[in-house]
Amino acid sequence: MWFVRFLTSSIGKKLIMATSGLLLFLFLCTHVAGNATIFMSSKVFQGYANELHSHPLIVLTFSLGLLAVFLVHIVVGLYLFYQNRAVSNSRYAVCTRVVKNSFASETMPYTGLFLLAFLVVHIFGFTFSPKTVLISVTVKQLLSNFFYALFYILAFAALFIHLSHGFWSMLQTFGVNHPRYNILIARLTIIIPLFFFLVFAGVAFYFMTGLGASY
Amino acid sequence: MELNSRAPSGPLEKKWSNHRFSNKLVNPANRRKFSIIVVGTGLAGASASATLAEQGYQVKTFCIQDSPRRAHSIAAQGGINAAKNYQNDGDSIHRLFYDTIKGGDFRAREANVYRLAEVSNQIIDQCVAQGVPFAREYGGTLANRSFGGAQVSRTFYARGQTGQQLLLGAYGALSRQIHSGRVKMYTRREMMDVVVVDGRARGITVRNVMTGEIESHVADVVILATGGYGNVYFLSTNAMASNVTAAWRAHKRGAGFANPSFVQIHPTCIPVHGDYQSKLTLMSESLRNDGRVWVPKTKGDTRKPADIPESDRDYYLENKYPSFGNLVPRDVASRNAKEQCDYGKGVGTTGLAVYLDFADAIKRDGRDTIYKKYGNLFQMYEKITDSDPMVEPMMIYPAVHYTMGGLWVDYDLMTTIPGLFAIGECNFSDHGANRLGASALMQGLADGYFIIATSIAHYLGTHKLEKISEHADPFIDSKRWVDDRISKMLKNSVGGSAGKFTVDEIHKELGRLMWDNCGMARNKAGLEAALEELPKIRKKFWDSVYLPGTNKEINQSLERAGRVADFLEFGEIMIRDALAREESCGCHLREESQTEENEAKRDDVNFSHVSVWEHAGNEKAPVMHKEPLVFEYVTPSQRSYK
Amino acid sequence: MSSINLTLKIWRQPNSDALGAFETYLLDGIHTDMSFLEMLDVLNEKLTKEGRDPVAFDHDCREGICGMCGAVVNGVAHGPEKEVTLCQLHMRHFQSGDILVIEPFRSRAYPIKKDLLVDRSALDRIIQAGGYVSVNTGGTPDGNSLPIPSQQAELAMDAAACIGCGACVASCPNGAAMLFTSAKISQLALLPQGQVERKTRALAMVAQMDEEGFGNCTNARECEAVCPKGISIRNIARMNKEFLRAVLAEG
């Protein structure tokens, strides 16, 4: 079966990582837009949340889809991690990386796993939070906790690192590599993750430092 | 030894097609019943293997490296000639034929050279179809350049890596046949012997250099494509593994060796800089298009080149050859460089170099233009020597580059052993006494793609060959002989290395002897002295070479020792050949044969022949035979570049 | 001309089955104009003179084009200089007193045969799977019947410059052969001659690459950084695209 062959080939797995990565990236774009409303006022934010949850079918479909994408990204990623470790484990007595700034690419599996841990905490904190409490209240409650917020900020830092390799890597895997656009891509690979970091971590920072005490 | 060239009769333009028609064929359905051994995977070997396998023969191909793609054809930089006349500058098959035969100083067979020029066009078509990325004009047509002083632009090229790209094309074709199972590829095998059964070549004995195992391989036909023997000089531009062993063993089994003293010395190489040096690096000849060659006027002038004023410089090529100047042919440029250094005017720490100066070209055309043209060569030079040719003049010196001599072959490329063919640089070839730039690639591919298959079909079609097993006596004998020789080489190593010599030490000694006495310029006294000296080095080798390790493992010292042992024997026919050829021709100057202006003087009355050497047995002087060269279509003329 | 003194730690392994280990050698008076391989020659002459086994290493043309030589020097394939093979790396790039750790190219697909000498035949098998245009000798159209834009030919040449040394695999954290494979796929995909078999070639070569046990690509870019011919990972991007197109159409 061609699809199985595709899935088991090295480039196939890469393409799956890139495709699921792209979908997750798009999800992050919507999520960051939603979160940005927090900075406007609790009313706007609550309004956005209410509007979203007034379409349960859409939310459910998207949630399930997202779960599937996450699972694929995680499972294939871990499988690749395991496969590559088998090939590369301490091959050389002296191991030198020639590429500068290779930290992000070297730590992809670790930042990824850290994000997974974050995800669990995040979902339990927000998605399965008691329905009786307004979401805007939950946000304030949880993130006012210093360590909880710090954990969030660390996770967003990990996301930044993960994406600072992942975004470029995704495009490369899709075959987007052209001298004319490579500088642009290199810039976007920093700017986009930085933007995510500022908005996401900004929320945590906002509540953690007490700036949002009157929210 | 009978030397029948089998050159077809009839008009020059018809010879090849007549010959193809009169040659016998093998029915396509029958071809799979025949097996062919090809030794070597350079341009000639890879293209021949692929072509024969495509036609349906069972091919076994052998190479010494870990992959067929590593053969030394890969290092050719400049390009490949063809008589396409794409540039509309007056080229034609006849002109390429004439240039080649004249460039070879009228020491090649007319019929062969014409055929080479004829098939040159097909080679380009073939390579383009394979996806060789030749340089293109902006309109998408193939680009050409003029090369090695040719009056027309007929050289096709792929940056400075033409040999690489052509070889990868042939390697691709070979790989395709390996994949289909029609070629069985044996890598890391060194050929040790040709097995001759009832007067016909029926197989080879090889050593697996990974395991030391000696293997026999049987076939109906054996093709040698094992390259040249430039490494007899120790230092040359050849790859480290290039050797004479295969050709030499064939010679000892009865194949005539033609013109062994015809060696081409390339004028623009990076000079030797120390005793540890393992090889010489060629810089493309195109540098002479813009560089000016000079040395200081006075002996022993050790000033820096920038400090030597114009009035103290001797632009000896421009002064001596006003019409060709720095673009004189390779042999003239090489010889003059050596001459200047022999006068003591050489430059650099060793005094064995001349300047190649781009200062005037930079002044005339600007830095950017010159850098654009030669930037990659300048970088390569700077990488090796740590000096920037944009600032300081380059230093160059001649180095051994190509060997025109080789196994004697008839028009069908068959040696004097029936069933044993030689193609590419390995045969004595179509280049006469001197090869033109960008013609080696052409000849290798012509032999492999377009000529050898016809010869093989004719041979198989005209001879009845008995089935034979690799356990037959001649194979067992050959194996035993190879084993004995290796044991003999290893025997000195018992008892440690004290007081013994390494292979390289002896090889260097041989190299110096050959370079000093049998190099660009030779004379009777020097050659006779070398002939005296050579057996002493040979004795030293067999009495006291030290080889670490055993025969049953990877043993690179042992591999080298085997090759040096053959060079030591081979050197003798080189010297004898140089001694017998009392004329200056092509690449070499016989000092006794000069014009009044100290230029090379050819002697067509006495030496218009190919000298072919026959092995008469160990410890016996070899016998020389002559194949007279008859010129029906060209009139030999003395070259003049004044 | 100056000279330097070095400490070499070289991987010695008598054969594929044996366990290897590092051995340390002191080498004095190395001329800085020597190439790295000439330095190893000097070591080998010295070892031979002492009656010890010289270090086995692959090498041939010694001008950086045959792709036969290669070792990992202080963790970097082909040593610290950019865009050179080991034979074109000169000793002037080292300082007296340096300790050089010299290891063979390591990969699951490259069995070590002896010391620094490895078996890279897996790369040949990738090419055999489809790295060519299937034309027989003879009967090809005139070379100029197929115009190819100069830029396109140059791009193809950029990819075709690969010398098959295998340093890309040796330096890849995952031991992937993507750069090698993509260079050939790219070259032929860029040229009109390669169009007929474009899809089958991409599928066959990638399948063979996977079968040989090379690793996966994680876009670490180490291959590009050590490639002696400066082959760009743009070729890998192109191969990914080629593979995707091929697999969707006829995989």
Short mmCIF file of N, CA and C in Angstrom, two decimals, chain B residues 51-108:
data_model
loop_
_atom_site.label_atom_id
_atom_site.label_comp_id
_atom_site.label_asym_id
_atom_site.label_seq_id
_atom_site.Cartn_x
_atom_site.Cartn_y
_atom_site.Cartn_z
N THR B 51 28.29 -0.29 -21.82
CA THR B 51 27.88 -0.51 -23.21
C THR B 51 27.76 -2.00 -23.53
N LEU B 52 28.74 -2.77 -23.10
CA LEU B 52 28.70 -4.20 -23.39
C LEU B 52 27.54 -4.87 -22.67
N ALA B 53 27.27 -4.44 -21.45
CA ALA B 53 26.16 -5.03 -20.70
C ALA B 53 24.83 -4.66 -21.35
N GLU B 54 24.72 -3.41 -21.83
CA GLU B 54 23.48 -3.00 -22.51
C GLU B 54 23.23 -3.88 -23.73
N GLN B 55 24.33 -4.26 -24.39
CA GLN B 55 24.17 -5.08 -25.59
C GLN B 55 23.85 -6.53 -25.26
N GLY B 56 23.98 -6.90 -24.00
CA GLY B 56 23.53 -8.22 -23.60
C GLY B 56 24.61 -9.17 -23.12
N TYR B 57 25.87 -8.74 -23.13
CA TYR B 57 26.92 -9.63 -22.64
C TYR B 57 26.88 -9.71 -21.12
N GLN B 58 27.46 -10.78 -20.60
CA GLN B 58 27.64 -10.90 -19.15
C GLN B 58 28.97 -10.25 -18.80
N VAL B 59 28.93 -9.21 -18.01
CA VAL B 59 30.15 -8.46 -17.74
C VAL B 59 30.54 -8.57 -16.27
N LYS B 60 31.82 -8.78 -16.05
CA LYS B 60 32.36 -8.70 -14.69
C LYS B 60 33.32 -7.54 -14.67
N THR B 61 33.10 -6.58 -13.81
CA THR B 61 33.95 -5.39 -13.79
C THR B 61 34.69 -5.31 -12.47
N PHE B 62 35.96 -4.91 -12.56
CA PHE B 62 36.82 -4.87 -11.37
C PHE B 62 37.38 -3.47 -11.17
N CYS B 63 37.44 -3.04 -9.94
CA CYS B 63 38.17 -1.80 -9.69
C CYS B 63 38.91 -1.90 -8.37
N ILE B 64 39.91 -1.06 -8.25
CA ILE B 64 40.83 -1.16 -7.12
C ILE B 64 40.32 -0.36 -5.93
N GLN B 65 39.51 0.68 -6.21
CA GLN B 65 39.01 1.54 -5.13
C GLN B 65 37.75 0.94 -4.52
N ASP B 66 37.18 1.69 -3.57
CA ASP B 66 35.98 1.18 -2.91
C ASP B 66 34.74 1.38 -3.77
N SER B 67 34.86 2.22 -4.80
CA SER B 67 33.71 2.46 -5.64
C SER B 67 34.20 2.75 -7.05
N PRO B 68 33.42 2.32 -8.06
CA PRO B 68 33.86 2.60 -9.43
C PRO B 68 33.95 4.09 -9.72
N ARG B 69 33.32 4.93 -8.91
CA ARG B 69 33.32 6.36 -9.21
C ARG B 69 34.63 7.05 -8.86
N ARG B 70 35.57 6.35 -8.22
CA ARG B 70 36.78 7.02 -7.75
C ARG B 70 37.92 7.02 -8.75
N ALA B 71 37.76 6.32 -9.87
CA ALA B 71 38.87 6.19 -10.81
C ALA B 71 39.44 7.57 -11.16
N HIS B 72 40.70 7.60 -11.58
CA HIS B 72 41.38 8.89 -11.66
C HIS B 72 40.92 9.77 -12.83
N SER B 73 40.12 9.24 -13.75
CA SER B 73 39.52 10.11 -14.77
C SER B 73 38.80 11.27 -14.10
N ILE B 74 38.36 11.03 -12.88
CA ILE B 74 37.57 12.02 -12.16
C ILE B 74 38.33 13.32 -11.95
N ALA B 75 39.65 13.27 -12.01
CA ALA B 75 40.42 14.46 -11.69
C ALA B 75 40.69 15.36 -12.89
N ALA B 76 40.28 14.91 -14.08
CA ALA B 76 40.52 15.75 -15.27
C ALA B 76 39.73 17.04 -15.14
N GLN B 77 40.39 18.15 -15.40
CA GLN B 77 39.73 19.43 -15.14
C GLN B 77 39.16 20.06 -16.41
N GLY B 78 40.03 20.20 -17.42
CA GLY B 78 39.77 21.10 -18.53
C GLY B 78 38.55 20.85 -19.38
N GLY B 79 38.46 19.72 -20.01
CA GLY B 79 37.33 19.53 -20.89
C GLY B 79 37.51 18.37 -21.83
N ILE B 80 36.59 18.26 -22.77
CA ILE B 80 36.63 17.18 -23.75
C ILE B 80 36.41 17.76 -25.15
N ASN B 81 37.26 17.37 -26.06
CA ASN B 81 37.17 17.89 -27.43
C ASN B 81 36.14 17.13 -28.24
N ALA B 82 35.53 17.82 -29.19
CA ALA B 82 34.69 17.17 -30.19
C ALA B 82 34.61 18.09 -31.40
N ALA B 83 34.45 17.47 -32.55
CA ALA B 83 34.49 18.23 -33.79
C ALA B 83 33.08 18.68 -34.19
N LYS B 84 32.32 19.17 -33.23
CA LYS B 84 30.93 19.56 -33.51
C LYS B 84 30.84 20.80 -34.39
N ASN B 85 31.83 21.64 -34.30
CA ASN B 85 31.80 22.94 -34.98
C ASN B 85 30.56 23.74 -34.61
N TYR B 86 30.12 23.65 -33.37
CA TYR B 86 28.98 24.44 -32.90
C TYR B 86 29.29 25.94 -32.97
N GLN B 87 30.58 26.27 -32.88
CA GLN B 87 30.93 27.69 -32.84
C GLN B 87 31.12 28.26 -34.25
N ASN B 88 30.96 27.41 -35.25
CA ASN B 88 31.05 27.89 -36.63
C ASN B 88 32.41 28.55 -36.90
N ASP B 89 33.45 28.03 -36.28
CA ASP B 89 34.75 28.66 -36.50
C ASP B 89 35.70 27.80 -37.34
N GLY B 90 35.10 26.99 -38.17
CA GLY B 90 35.92 26.27 -39.14
C GLY B 90 36.41 24.92 -38.68
N ASP B 91 35.82 24.39 -37.63
CA ASP B 91 36.24 23.06 -37.17
C ASP B 91 35.57 21.99 -38.03
N SER B 92 36.17 20.83 -38.04
CA SER B 92 35.59 19.70 -38.75
C SER B 92 36.26 18.44 -38.23
N ILE B 93 35.69 17.31 -38.59
CA ILE B 93 36.31 16.04 -38.19
C ILE B 93 37.74 15.99 -38.71
N HIS B 94 37.89 16.44 -39.94
CA HIS B 94 39.23 16.36 -40.52
C HIS B 94 40.21 17.26 -39.78
N ARG B 95 39.73 18.41 -39.32
CA ARG B 95 40.63 19.31 -38.61
C ARG B 95 41.02 18.73 -37.24
N LEU B 96 40.07 18.16 -36.56
CA LEU B 96 40.39 17.55 -35.27
C LEU B 96 41.38 16.40 -35.47
N PHE B 97 41.12 15.63 -36.52
CA PHE B 97 42.05 14.54 -36.87
C PHE B 97 43.44 15.10 -37.12
N TYR B 98 43.51 16.16 -37.91
CA TYR B 98 44.81 16.70 -38.27
C TYR B 98 45.52 17.28 -37.05
N ASP B 99 44.76 18.04 -36.25
CA ASP B 99 45.37 18.64 -35.06
C ASP B 99 45.90 17.57 -34.11
N THR B 100 45.13 16.49 -33.97
CA THR B 100 45.54 15.43 -33.05
C THR B 100 46.80 14.74 -33.54
N ILE B 101 46.84 14.47 -34.82
CA ILE B 101 47.99 13.73 -35.34
C ILE B 101 49.23 14.63 -35.40
N LYS B 102 49.00 15.91 -35.68
CA LYS B 102 50.12 16.84 -35.70
C LYS B 102 50.59 17.11 -34.27
N GLY B 103 49.64 17.29 -33.37
CA GLY B 103 49.98 17.49 -31.96
C GLY B 103 50.78 16.31 -31.44
N GLY B 104 50.46 15.13 -31.91
CA GLY B 104 51.18 13.92 -31.50
C GLY B 104 52.50 13.76 -32.22
N ASP B 105 52.88 14.78 -32.95
CA ASP B 105 54.16 14.80 -33.66
C ASP B 105 54.30 13.63 -34.64
N PHE B 106 53.20 13.27 -35.27
CA PHE B 106 53.20 12.25 -36.33
C PHE B 106 53.77 10.91 -35.86
N ARG B 107 53.30 10.51 -34.69
CA ARG B 107 53.72 9.20 -34.20
C ARG B 107 52.49 8.34 -33.84
N ALA B 108 51.35 8.64 -34.51
CA ALA B 108 50.16 7.83 -34.28
C ALA B 108 49.64 7.31 -35.62
#
